[in-house]
XYZ file of C-alpha atoms in Angstrom:
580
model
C 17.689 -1.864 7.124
C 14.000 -1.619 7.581
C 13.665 1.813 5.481
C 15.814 -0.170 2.891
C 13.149 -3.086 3.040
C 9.966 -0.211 2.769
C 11.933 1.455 -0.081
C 12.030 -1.571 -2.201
C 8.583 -2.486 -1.820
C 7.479 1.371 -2.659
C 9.642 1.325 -5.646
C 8.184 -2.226 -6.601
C 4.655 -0.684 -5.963
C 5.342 2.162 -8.207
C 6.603 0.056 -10.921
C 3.436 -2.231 -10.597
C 1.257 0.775 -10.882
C 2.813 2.483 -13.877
C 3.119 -0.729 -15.868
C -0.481 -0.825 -15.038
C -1.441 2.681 -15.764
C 0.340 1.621 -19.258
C -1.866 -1.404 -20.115
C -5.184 0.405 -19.306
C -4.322 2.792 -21.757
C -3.929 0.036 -24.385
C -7.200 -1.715 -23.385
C -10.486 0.306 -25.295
C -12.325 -2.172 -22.844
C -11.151 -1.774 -19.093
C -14.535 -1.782 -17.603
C -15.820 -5.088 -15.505
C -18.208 -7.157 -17.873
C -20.934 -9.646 -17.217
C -19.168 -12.084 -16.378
C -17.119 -10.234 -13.888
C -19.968 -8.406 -12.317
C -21.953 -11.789 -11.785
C -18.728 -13.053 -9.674
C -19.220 -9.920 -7.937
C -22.827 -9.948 -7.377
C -21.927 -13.589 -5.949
C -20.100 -11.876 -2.334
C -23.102 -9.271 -1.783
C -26.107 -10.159 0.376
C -29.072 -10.398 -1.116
C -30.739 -8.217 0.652
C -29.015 -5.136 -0.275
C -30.646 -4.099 -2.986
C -28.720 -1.118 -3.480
C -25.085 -2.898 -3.619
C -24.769 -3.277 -7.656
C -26.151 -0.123 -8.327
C -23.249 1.495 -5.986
C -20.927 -0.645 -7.768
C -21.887 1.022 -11.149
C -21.923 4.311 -9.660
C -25.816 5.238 -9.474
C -26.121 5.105 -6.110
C -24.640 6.358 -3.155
C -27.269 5.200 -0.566
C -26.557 2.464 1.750
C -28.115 0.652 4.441
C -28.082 2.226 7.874
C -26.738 -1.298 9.209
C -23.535 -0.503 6.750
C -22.139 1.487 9.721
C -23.141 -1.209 12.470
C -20.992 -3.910 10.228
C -18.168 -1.480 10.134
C -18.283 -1.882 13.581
C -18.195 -5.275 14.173
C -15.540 -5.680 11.324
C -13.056 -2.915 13.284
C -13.289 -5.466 16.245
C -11.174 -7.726 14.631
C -8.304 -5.044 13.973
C -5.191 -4.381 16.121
C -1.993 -2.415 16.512
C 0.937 -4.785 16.659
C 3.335 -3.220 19.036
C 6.858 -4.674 18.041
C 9.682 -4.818 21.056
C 13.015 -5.668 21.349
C 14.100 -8.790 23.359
C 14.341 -5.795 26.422
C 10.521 -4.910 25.347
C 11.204 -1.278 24.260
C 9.152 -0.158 21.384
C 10.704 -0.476 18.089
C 7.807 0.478 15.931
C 3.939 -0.304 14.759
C 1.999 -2.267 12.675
C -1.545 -3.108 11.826
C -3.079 -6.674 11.783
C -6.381 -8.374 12.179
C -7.708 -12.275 13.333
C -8.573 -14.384 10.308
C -9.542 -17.110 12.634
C -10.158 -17.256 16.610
C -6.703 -18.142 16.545
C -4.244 -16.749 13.794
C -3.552 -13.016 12.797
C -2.827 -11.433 9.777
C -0.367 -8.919 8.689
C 2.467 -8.050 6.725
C 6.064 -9.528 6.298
C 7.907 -6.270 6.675
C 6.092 -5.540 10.040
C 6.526 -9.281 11.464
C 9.337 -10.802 9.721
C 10.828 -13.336 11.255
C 9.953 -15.899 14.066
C 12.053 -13.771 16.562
C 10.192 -10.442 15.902
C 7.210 -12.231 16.460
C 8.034 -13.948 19.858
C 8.627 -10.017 20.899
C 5.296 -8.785 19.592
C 1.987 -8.014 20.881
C -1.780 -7.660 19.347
C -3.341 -4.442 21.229
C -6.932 -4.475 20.867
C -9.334 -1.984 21.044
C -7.123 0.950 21.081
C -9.200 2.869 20.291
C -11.727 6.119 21.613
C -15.069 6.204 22.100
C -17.862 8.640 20.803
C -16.596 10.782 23.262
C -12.940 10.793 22.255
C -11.704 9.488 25.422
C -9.547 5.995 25.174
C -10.638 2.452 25.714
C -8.843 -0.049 27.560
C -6.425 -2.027 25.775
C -6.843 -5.430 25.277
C -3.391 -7.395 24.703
C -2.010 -10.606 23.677
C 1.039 -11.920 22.823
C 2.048 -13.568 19.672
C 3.008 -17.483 19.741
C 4.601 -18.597 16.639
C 5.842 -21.678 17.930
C 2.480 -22.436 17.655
C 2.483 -21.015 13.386
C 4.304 -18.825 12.010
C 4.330 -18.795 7.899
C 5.467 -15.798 6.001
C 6.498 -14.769 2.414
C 8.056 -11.634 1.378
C 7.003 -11.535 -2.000
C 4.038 -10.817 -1.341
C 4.600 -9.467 1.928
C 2.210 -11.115 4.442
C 2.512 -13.148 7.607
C 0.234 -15.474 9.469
C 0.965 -15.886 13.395
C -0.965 -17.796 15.758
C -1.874 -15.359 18.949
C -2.211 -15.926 22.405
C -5.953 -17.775 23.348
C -6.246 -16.053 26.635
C -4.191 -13.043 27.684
C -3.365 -11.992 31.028
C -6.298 -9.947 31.576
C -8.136 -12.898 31.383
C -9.716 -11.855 27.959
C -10.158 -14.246 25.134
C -8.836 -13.155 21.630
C -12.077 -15.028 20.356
C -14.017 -12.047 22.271
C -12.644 -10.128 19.373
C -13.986 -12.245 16.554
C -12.619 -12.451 13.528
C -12.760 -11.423 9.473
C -12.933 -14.686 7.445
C -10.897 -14.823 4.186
C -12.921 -15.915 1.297
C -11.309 -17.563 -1.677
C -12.764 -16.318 -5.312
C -11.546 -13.402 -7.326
C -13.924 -10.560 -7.578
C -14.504 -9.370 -4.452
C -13.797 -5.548 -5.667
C -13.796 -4.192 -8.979
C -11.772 -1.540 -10.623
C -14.155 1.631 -9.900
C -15.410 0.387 -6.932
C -14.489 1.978 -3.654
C -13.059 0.666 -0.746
C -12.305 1.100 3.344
C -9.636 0.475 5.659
C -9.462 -0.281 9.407
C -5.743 0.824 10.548
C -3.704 2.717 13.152
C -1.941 5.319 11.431
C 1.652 5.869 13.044
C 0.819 3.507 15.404
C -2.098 5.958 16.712
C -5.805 5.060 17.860
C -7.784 3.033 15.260
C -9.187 5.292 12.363
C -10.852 4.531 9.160
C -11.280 5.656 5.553
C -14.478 4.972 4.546
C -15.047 4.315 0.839
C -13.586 7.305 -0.789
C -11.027 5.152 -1.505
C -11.044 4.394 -5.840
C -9.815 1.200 -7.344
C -7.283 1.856 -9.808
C -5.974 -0.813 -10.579
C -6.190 -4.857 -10.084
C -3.402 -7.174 -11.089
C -3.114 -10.698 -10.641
C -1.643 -10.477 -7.199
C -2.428 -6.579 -6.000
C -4.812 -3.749 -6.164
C -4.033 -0.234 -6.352
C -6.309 2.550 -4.872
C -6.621 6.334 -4.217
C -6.668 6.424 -0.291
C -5.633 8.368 2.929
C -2.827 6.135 4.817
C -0.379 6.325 7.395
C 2.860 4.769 8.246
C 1.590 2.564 10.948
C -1.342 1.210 8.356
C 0.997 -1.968 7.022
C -1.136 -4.738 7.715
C -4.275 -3.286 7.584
C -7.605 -5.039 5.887
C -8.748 -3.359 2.930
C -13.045 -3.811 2.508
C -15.259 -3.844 -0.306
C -18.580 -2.203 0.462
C -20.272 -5.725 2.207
C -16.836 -5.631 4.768
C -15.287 -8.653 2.908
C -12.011 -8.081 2.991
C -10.513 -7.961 -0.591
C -6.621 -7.354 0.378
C -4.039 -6.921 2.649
C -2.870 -2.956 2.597
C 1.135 -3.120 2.385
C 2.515 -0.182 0.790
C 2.013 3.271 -0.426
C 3.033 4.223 -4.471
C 5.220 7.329 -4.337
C 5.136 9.933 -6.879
C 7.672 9.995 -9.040
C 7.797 13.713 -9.344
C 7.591 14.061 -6.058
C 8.832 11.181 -3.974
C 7.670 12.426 -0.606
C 4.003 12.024 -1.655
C 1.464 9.411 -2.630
C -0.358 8.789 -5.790
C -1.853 5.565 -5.103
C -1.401 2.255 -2.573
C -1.474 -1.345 -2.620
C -2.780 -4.185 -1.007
C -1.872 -7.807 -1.769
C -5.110 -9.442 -2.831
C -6.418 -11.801 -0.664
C -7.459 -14.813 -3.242
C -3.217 -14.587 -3.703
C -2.860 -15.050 0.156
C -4.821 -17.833 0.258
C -3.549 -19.624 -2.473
C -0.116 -19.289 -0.945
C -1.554 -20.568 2.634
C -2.970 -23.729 0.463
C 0.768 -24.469 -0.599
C 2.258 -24.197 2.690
C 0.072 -26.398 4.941
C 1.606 -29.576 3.403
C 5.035 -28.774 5.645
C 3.394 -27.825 9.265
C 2.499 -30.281 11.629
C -0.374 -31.579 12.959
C -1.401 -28.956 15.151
C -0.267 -26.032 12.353
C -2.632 -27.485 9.552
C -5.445 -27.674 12.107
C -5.068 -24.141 13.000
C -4.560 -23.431 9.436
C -7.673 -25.168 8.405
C -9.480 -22.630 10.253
C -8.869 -19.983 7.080
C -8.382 -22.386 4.256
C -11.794 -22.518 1.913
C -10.944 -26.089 1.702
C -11.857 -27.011 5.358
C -14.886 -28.640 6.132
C -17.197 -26.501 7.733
C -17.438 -27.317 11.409
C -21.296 -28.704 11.937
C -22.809 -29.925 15.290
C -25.740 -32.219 14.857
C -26.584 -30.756 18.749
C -26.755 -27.282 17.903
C -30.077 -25.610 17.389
C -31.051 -25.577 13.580
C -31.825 -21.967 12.352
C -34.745 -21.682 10.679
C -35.689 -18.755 8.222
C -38.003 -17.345 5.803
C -37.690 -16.004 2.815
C -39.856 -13.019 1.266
C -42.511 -14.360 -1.196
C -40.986 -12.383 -4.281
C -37.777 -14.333 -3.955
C -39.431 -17.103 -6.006
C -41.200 -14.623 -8.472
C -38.139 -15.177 -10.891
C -37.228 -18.916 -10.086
C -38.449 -20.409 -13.494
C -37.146 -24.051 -11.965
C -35.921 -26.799 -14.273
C -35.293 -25.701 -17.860
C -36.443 -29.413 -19.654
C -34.609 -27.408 -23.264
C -31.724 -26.459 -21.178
C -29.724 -29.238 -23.592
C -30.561 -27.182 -26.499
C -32.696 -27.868 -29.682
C -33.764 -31.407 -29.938
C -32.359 -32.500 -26.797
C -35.480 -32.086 -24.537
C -35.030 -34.008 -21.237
C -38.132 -33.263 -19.211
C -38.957 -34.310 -15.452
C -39.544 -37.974 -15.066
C -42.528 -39.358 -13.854
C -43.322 -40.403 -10.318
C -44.789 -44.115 -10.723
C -47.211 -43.407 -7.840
C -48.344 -40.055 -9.010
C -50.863 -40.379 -6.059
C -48.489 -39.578 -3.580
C -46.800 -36.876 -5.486
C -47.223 -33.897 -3.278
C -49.227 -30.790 -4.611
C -48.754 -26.952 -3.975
C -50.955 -24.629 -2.883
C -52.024 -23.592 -5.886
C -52.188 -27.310 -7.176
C -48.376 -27.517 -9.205
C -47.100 -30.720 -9.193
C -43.152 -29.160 -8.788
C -41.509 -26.364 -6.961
C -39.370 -24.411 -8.908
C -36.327 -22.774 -7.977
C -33.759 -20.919 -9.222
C -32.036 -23.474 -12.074
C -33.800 -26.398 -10.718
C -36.960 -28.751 -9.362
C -38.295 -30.778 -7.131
C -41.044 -32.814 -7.025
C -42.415 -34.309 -3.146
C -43.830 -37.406 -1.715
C -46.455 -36.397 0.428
C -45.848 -40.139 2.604
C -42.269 -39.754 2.887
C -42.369 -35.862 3.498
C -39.338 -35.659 1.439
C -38.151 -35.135 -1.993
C -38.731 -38.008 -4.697
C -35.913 -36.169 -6.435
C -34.480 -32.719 -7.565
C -33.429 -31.735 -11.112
C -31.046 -29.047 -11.549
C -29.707 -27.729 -14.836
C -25.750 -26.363 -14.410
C -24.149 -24.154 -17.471
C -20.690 -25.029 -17.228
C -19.582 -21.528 -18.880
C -21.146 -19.265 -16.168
C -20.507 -21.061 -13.175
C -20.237 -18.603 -10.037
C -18.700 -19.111 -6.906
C -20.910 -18.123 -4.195
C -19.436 -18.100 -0.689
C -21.809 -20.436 1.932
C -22.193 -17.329 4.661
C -24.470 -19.211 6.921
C -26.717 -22.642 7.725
C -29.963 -21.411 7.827
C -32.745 -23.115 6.072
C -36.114 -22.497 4.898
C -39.231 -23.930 4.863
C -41.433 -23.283 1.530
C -44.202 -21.266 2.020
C -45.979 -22.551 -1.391
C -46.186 -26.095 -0.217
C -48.386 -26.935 2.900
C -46.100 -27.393 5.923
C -47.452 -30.893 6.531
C -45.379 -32.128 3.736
C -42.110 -30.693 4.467
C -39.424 -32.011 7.004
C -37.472 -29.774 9.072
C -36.171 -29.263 12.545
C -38.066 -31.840 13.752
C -36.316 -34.654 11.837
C -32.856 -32.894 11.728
C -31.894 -31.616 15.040
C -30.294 -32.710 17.912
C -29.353 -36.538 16.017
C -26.204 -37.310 13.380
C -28.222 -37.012 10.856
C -26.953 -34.768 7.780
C -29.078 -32.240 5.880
C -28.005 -33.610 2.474
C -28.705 -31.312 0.018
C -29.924 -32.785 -2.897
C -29.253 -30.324 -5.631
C -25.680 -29.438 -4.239
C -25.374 -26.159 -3.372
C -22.349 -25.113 -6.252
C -25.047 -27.078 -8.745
C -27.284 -23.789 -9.828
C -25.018 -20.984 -8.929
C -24.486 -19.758 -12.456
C -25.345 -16.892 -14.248
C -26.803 -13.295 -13.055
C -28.843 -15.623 -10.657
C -26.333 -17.014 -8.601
C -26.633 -15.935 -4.790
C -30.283 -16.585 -5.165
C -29.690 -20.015 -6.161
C -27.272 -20.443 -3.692
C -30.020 -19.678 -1.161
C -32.951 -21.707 -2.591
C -31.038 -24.940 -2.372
C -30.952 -24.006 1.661
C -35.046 -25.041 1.856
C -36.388 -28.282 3.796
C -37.650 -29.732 0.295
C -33.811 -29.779 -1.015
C -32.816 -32.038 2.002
C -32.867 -35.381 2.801
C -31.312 -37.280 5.852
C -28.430 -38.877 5.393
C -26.277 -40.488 8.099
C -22.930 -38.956 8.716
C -20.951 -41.790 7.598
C -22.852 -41.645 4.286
C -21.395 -38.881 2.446
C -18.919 -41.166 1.060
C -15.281 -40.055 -0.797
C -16.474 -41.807 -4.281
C -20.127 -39.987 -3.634
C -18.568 -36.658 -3.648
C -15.911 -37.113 -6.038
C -18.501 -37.869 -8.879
C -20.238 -35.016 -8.023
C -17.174 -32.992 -8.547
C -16.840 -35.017 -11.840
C -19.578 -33.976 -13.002
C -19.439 -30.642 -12.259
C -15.810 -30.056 -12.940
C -16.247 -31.369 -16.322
C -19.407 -28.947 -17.067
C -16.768 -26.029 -16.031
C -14.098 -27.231 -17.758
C -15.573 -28.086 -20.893
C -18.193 -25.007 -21.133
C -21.091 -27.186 -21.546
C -24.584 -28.087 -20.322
C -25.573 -30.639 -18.210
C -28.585 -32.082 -16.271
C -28.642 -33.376 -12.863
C -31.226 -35.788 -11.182
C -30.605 -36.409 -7.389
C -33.002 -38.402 -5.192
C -33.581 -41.243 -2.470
C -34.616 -44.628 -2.746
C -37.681 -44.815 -0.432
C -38.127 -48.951 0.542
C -40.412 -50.055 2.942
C -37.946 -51.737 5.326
C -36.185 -48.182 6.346
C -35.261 -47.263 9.571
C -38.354 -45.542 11.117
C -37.169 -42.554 13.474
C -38.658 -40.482 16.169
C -41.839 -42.862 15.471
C -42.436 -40.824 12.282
C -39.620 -40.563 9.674
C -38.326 -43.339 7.841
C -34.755 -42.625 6.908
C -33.424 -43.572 3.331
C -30.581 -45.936 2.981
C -29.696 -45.545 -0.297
C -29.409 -42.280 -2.704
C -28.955 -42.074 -6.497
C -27.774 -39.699 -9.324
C -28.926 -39.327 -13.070
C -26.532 -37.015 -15.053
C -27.830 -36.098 -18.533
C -25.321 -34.235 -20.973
C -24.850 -33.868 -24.902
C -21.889 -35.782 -26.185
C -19.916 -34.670 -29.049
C -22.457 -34.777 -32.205
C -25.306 -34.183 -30.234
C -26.157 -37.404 -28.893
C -27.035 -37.514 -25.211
C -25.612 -39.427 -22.577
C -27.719 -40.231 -19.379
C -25.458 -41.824 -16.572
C -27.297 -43.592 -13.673
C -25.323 -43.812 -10.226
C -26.866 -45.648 -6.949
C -24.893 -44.934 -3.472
C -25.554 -47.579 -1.249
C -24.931 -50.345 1.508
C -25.600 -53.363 -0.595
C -23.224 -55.661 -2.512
C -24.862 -55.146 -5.748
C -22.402 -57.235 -7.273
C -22.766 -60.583 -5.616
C -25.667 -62.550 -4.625
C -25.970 -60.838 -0.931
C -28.635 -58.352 -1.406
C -29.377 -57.786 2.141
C -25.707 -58.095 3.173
C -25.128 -54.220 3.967
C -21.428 -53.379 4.558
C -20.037 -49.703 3.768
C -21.201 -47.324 1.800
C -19.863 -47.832 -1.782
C -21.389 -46.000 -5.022
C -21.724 -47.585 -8.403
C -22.930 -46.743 -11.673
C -25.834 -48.932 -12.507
C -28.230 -49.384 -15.513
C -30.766 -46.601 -15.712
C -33.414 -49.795 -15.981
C -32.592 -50.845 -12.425
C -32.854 -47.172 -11.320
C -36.557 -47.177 -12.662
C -37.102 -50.131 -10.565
C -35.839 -49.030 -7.427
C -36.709 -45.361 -7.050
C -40.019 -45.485 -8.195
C -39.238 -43.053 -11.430
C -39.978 -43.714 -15.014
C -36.829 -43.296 -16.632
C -38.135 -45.240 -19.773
C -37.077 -42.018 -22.055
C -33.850 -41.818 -21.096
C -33.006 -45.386 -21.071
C -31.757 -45.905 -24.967
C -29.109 -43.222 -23.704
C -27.555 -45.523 -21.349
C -23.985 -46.452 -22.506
C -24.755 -49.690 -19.946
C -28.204 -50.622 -21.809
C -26.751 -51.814 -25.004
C -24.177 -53.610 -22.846
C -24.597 -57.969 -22.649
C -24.584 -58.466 -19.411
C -24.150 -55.049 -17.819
C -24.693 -54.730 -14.286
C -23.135 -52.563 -11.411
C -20.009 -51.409 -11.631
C -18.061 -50.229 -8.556
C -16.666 -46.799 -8.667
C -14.040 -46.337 -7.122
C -12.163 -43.483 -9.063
C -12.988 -40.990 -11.860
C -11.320 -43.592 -14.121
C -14.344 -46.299 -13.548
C -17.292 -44.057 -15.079
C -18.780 -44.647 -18.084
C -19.915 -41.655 -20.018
């Protein structure tokens, strides 16, 4: 029954690849574009400044630490050993941890809840450099605790045992996170798998391994596998994993050998996993939440903050805050500061730092931003995976005006970004966007409990409706400094209130400039100093000048509220209560 099974899926593979193998010949055009590229530029690390030339084939140099991340990757892999309800060996599999907690692998190894009650994860079978075995590491599957599979695309997600009898931890074995975008390998590019062929010590094919072919759910590639491999992770060049090997594609000359194989890609997986974790219980979606993009990243306000620097010529490109971004006639540029005096200078006396696809401009008292201003092109948004939390102080501003660790650690306080981090990642520039909105000068402290449902949601708004519709807008994000904040740590005087100007071209060329004030205070009654919860509402840009200390006299006869009798705050609470 199980050849049956692997027969099917070969002859489905095949059929896949031909089909395939037909288009490409139809298509004058099947090499990766712009576009594509700069989604795949967006899942490489900056510092590898060989990756995209490797990707295009003019390079074959990599760094030495390539080999030391192969390493830590292969950690995660294991043979599953598949028993009978007597425990004699039935077969072999490959899998691999997606989470401290849950393994990956494919239906047609683990199929069903009873196969995997009779299974068991074998770690670090494996030899060392000199060819003699390690000890094996096991741990038995629990899917009582989640179990979710689908055959057509032929995967299966099991929670494994925390602690085995050994008295290992399964955590000691990390784990390869699954991240959500499309683009994570090109067609061309080469990738490696981490697998036990027939069930055998773990090997590896390292990146002789061409792309063929990618579809909307698999990827076809030249490459040496085994039975025994189903279930292995399939790696671009940065050890992301791109798919989820399944299958070889016989020849159909020839059917006992291999033109191609196939992985299942992994956006497909996790799309999938998103669908299913409305039926599991409370405990499943929590372990589930572990892989899904859509989790909230876990964040201590105890643990140590982790500070970095970045090299000087990472802002030699950042031309900051584009005031023509709009287009021709539509110049929006930075507002004033009303006390210029306390604007903060630069070293070399600027009155802004500029970063990639945005500004901001510092109060020297405060130690934080007045505001950022960050232009987002709707057509070339990238999404740019967040690897880590470290952040950056700016070595172009003296330190003395910059807040970091000192105000942020060990407290509930937030490190609110001010640009958001999705805000600038557009364009060839992306992943260095990404990482210039992780400085000091793009944070602010904002109470845990501030980062309200409405607050977010119109951020979304915004920038869903920039994708969606292809165009431009502008973004203006700031604090309103009053002189009655909470003074902290006998220094810091924490902000109570934030606010939002969004500045976009309506249809016939007109602009629109949206004010938006998230704060504590009923600004719709009479009890200004009554502070309840945190609510946002869209408020004329006339009382935003007022409070935040910004001139926003230009901008003002764009206000769809100014030309309003008797407009005043207006509660938001939906999409369907702003005013564009």
């Amino acid at each position: 029954m199980a050849d049956e099974k692997m027969d099917r899926i070969e002859r489905a593979a095949l059929a896949r690849y031909q089909k395939l193998q037909q288009d490409r010949k139809r298509e004058a055009a099947a090499a990766a574009g712009p576009e594509t590229m700069d989604v795949r530029r967006s899942v490489i690390n900056p510092h590898d400044s060989l990756a995209a030339e490797r990707i295009i084939h003019r390079s074959d140099l990599f760094p030495i630490a390539y080999l030391e991340a192969g390493l830590i990757a292969a950690k995660s892999v294991c043979r599953i050993s598949l028993r009978n309800h007597q425990g004699q060996i039935k077969g072999y599999g490959t899998g691999f941890l997606i989470s401290p907690s849950l393994i990956l692998t494919n239906n047609h190894v683990v199929d069903s809840y009873d196969t995997a009650l009779n299974a068991v994860a074998e770690f670090n079978y494996e030899d060392d450099v000199n060819f003699m075995p390690r000890t094996i590491v096991p741990f038995r599957l629990e899917p009582e605790r989640l179990f979710i599979t689908d055959e057509a695309l032929d995967f299966s997600v099991i929670a494994v045992q925390e602690k085995g009898l050994s008295g290992a931890r399964v955590s000691d074995f990390g784990y390869l996170p699954l991240l959500p975008m499309p683009g994570k390998i090109l067609e061309g590019e080469y990738v490696s798998i981490i697998q036990h062929p027939k069930g055998g010590p773990k090997a590896v094919t390292v990146r002789e391994n061409e792309v063929k072919f990618l579809s909307d759910h698999f990827v076809h590639y030249a490459s040496d596998t085994e039975p025994g491999s189903s279930g292995s992770p399939v790696f671009n060049d940065q050890w992301i994993v791109s798919a989820l090997h399944h299958a070889g594609v016989p020849d159909p000359a020839d059917p006992t050998k291999w033109i191609a194989n196939e992985g299942i890609r992994i956006s497909s997986i996790l799309h999938h996993l998103h669908g299913e974790r409305g039926k599991l219980d409370a405990a499943g979606a929590s372990l589930l939440d572990g892989v899904l993009p859509e989790a909230p990243i876990p964040d201590s306000p105890a643990a140590p903050i982790e500070v970095g620097e970045l090299a000087a010529d990472w802002y030699n490109d950042a031309g900051g805050y584009d005031p023509a971004f709009l287009g021709e006639g539509l110049n929006v540029p930075l507002p004033p500061v009303k006390d210029a005096a306390d604007v903060a200078e630069t070293l070399d006396g600027g009155k802004e730092l500029d970063y990639t696809h945005f500004s901001i401009v510092m109060s020297r008292s405060r130690r934080l931003a007045y505001y950022s201003a960050v232009n987002i092109d709707g057509s070339q948004l990238v999404e740019v995976k967040r690897s880590n939390d470290k952040w950056y102080f700016d070595p172009r501003m003296a330190r003395e005006f910059q807040s970091g660790p000192e105000l942020y650690a060990r407290n509930d306080l937030d490190r609110g970004h001010l640009t958001r981090r999705q805000d600038p990642n557009w364009g060839r520039d992306a992943v260095q966007a990404n990482a210039h909105t992780f400085h000091f000068t793009n944070s602010a402290p904002q109470h845990k409990g501030l980062n309200q449902k409405t607050w977010l949601s119109l951020e979304d708004y915004i920038l869903e409706n920039a994708g969606a519709n292809g165009f431009k807008v502008n973004v203006f994000t700031g604090p309103v400094f009053r002189d009655d904040d909470v003074v902290y740590r006998g220094e810091f005087r924490i902000p109570a209130e934030f606010w939002k100007v969004a500045v976009m071209a309506k249809e016939g060329g007109a602009l629109s400039a949206t004010a938006y004030l998230l704060t504590q205070r009923d600004l719709i009654g009479d009890l200004e100093f009554a502070y309840g919860p945190f609510q946002t509402f869209q408020v004329p840009l006339a009382l935003l000048d007022e409070l935040a200390g910004i001139d926003w006299s230009a901008l003002q006869p764009h206000d769809p509220l100014a030309n309003v009798e008797g407009a005043g705050a207006r509660l938001i609470a939906g999409r369907g209560d702003i005013r564009l």
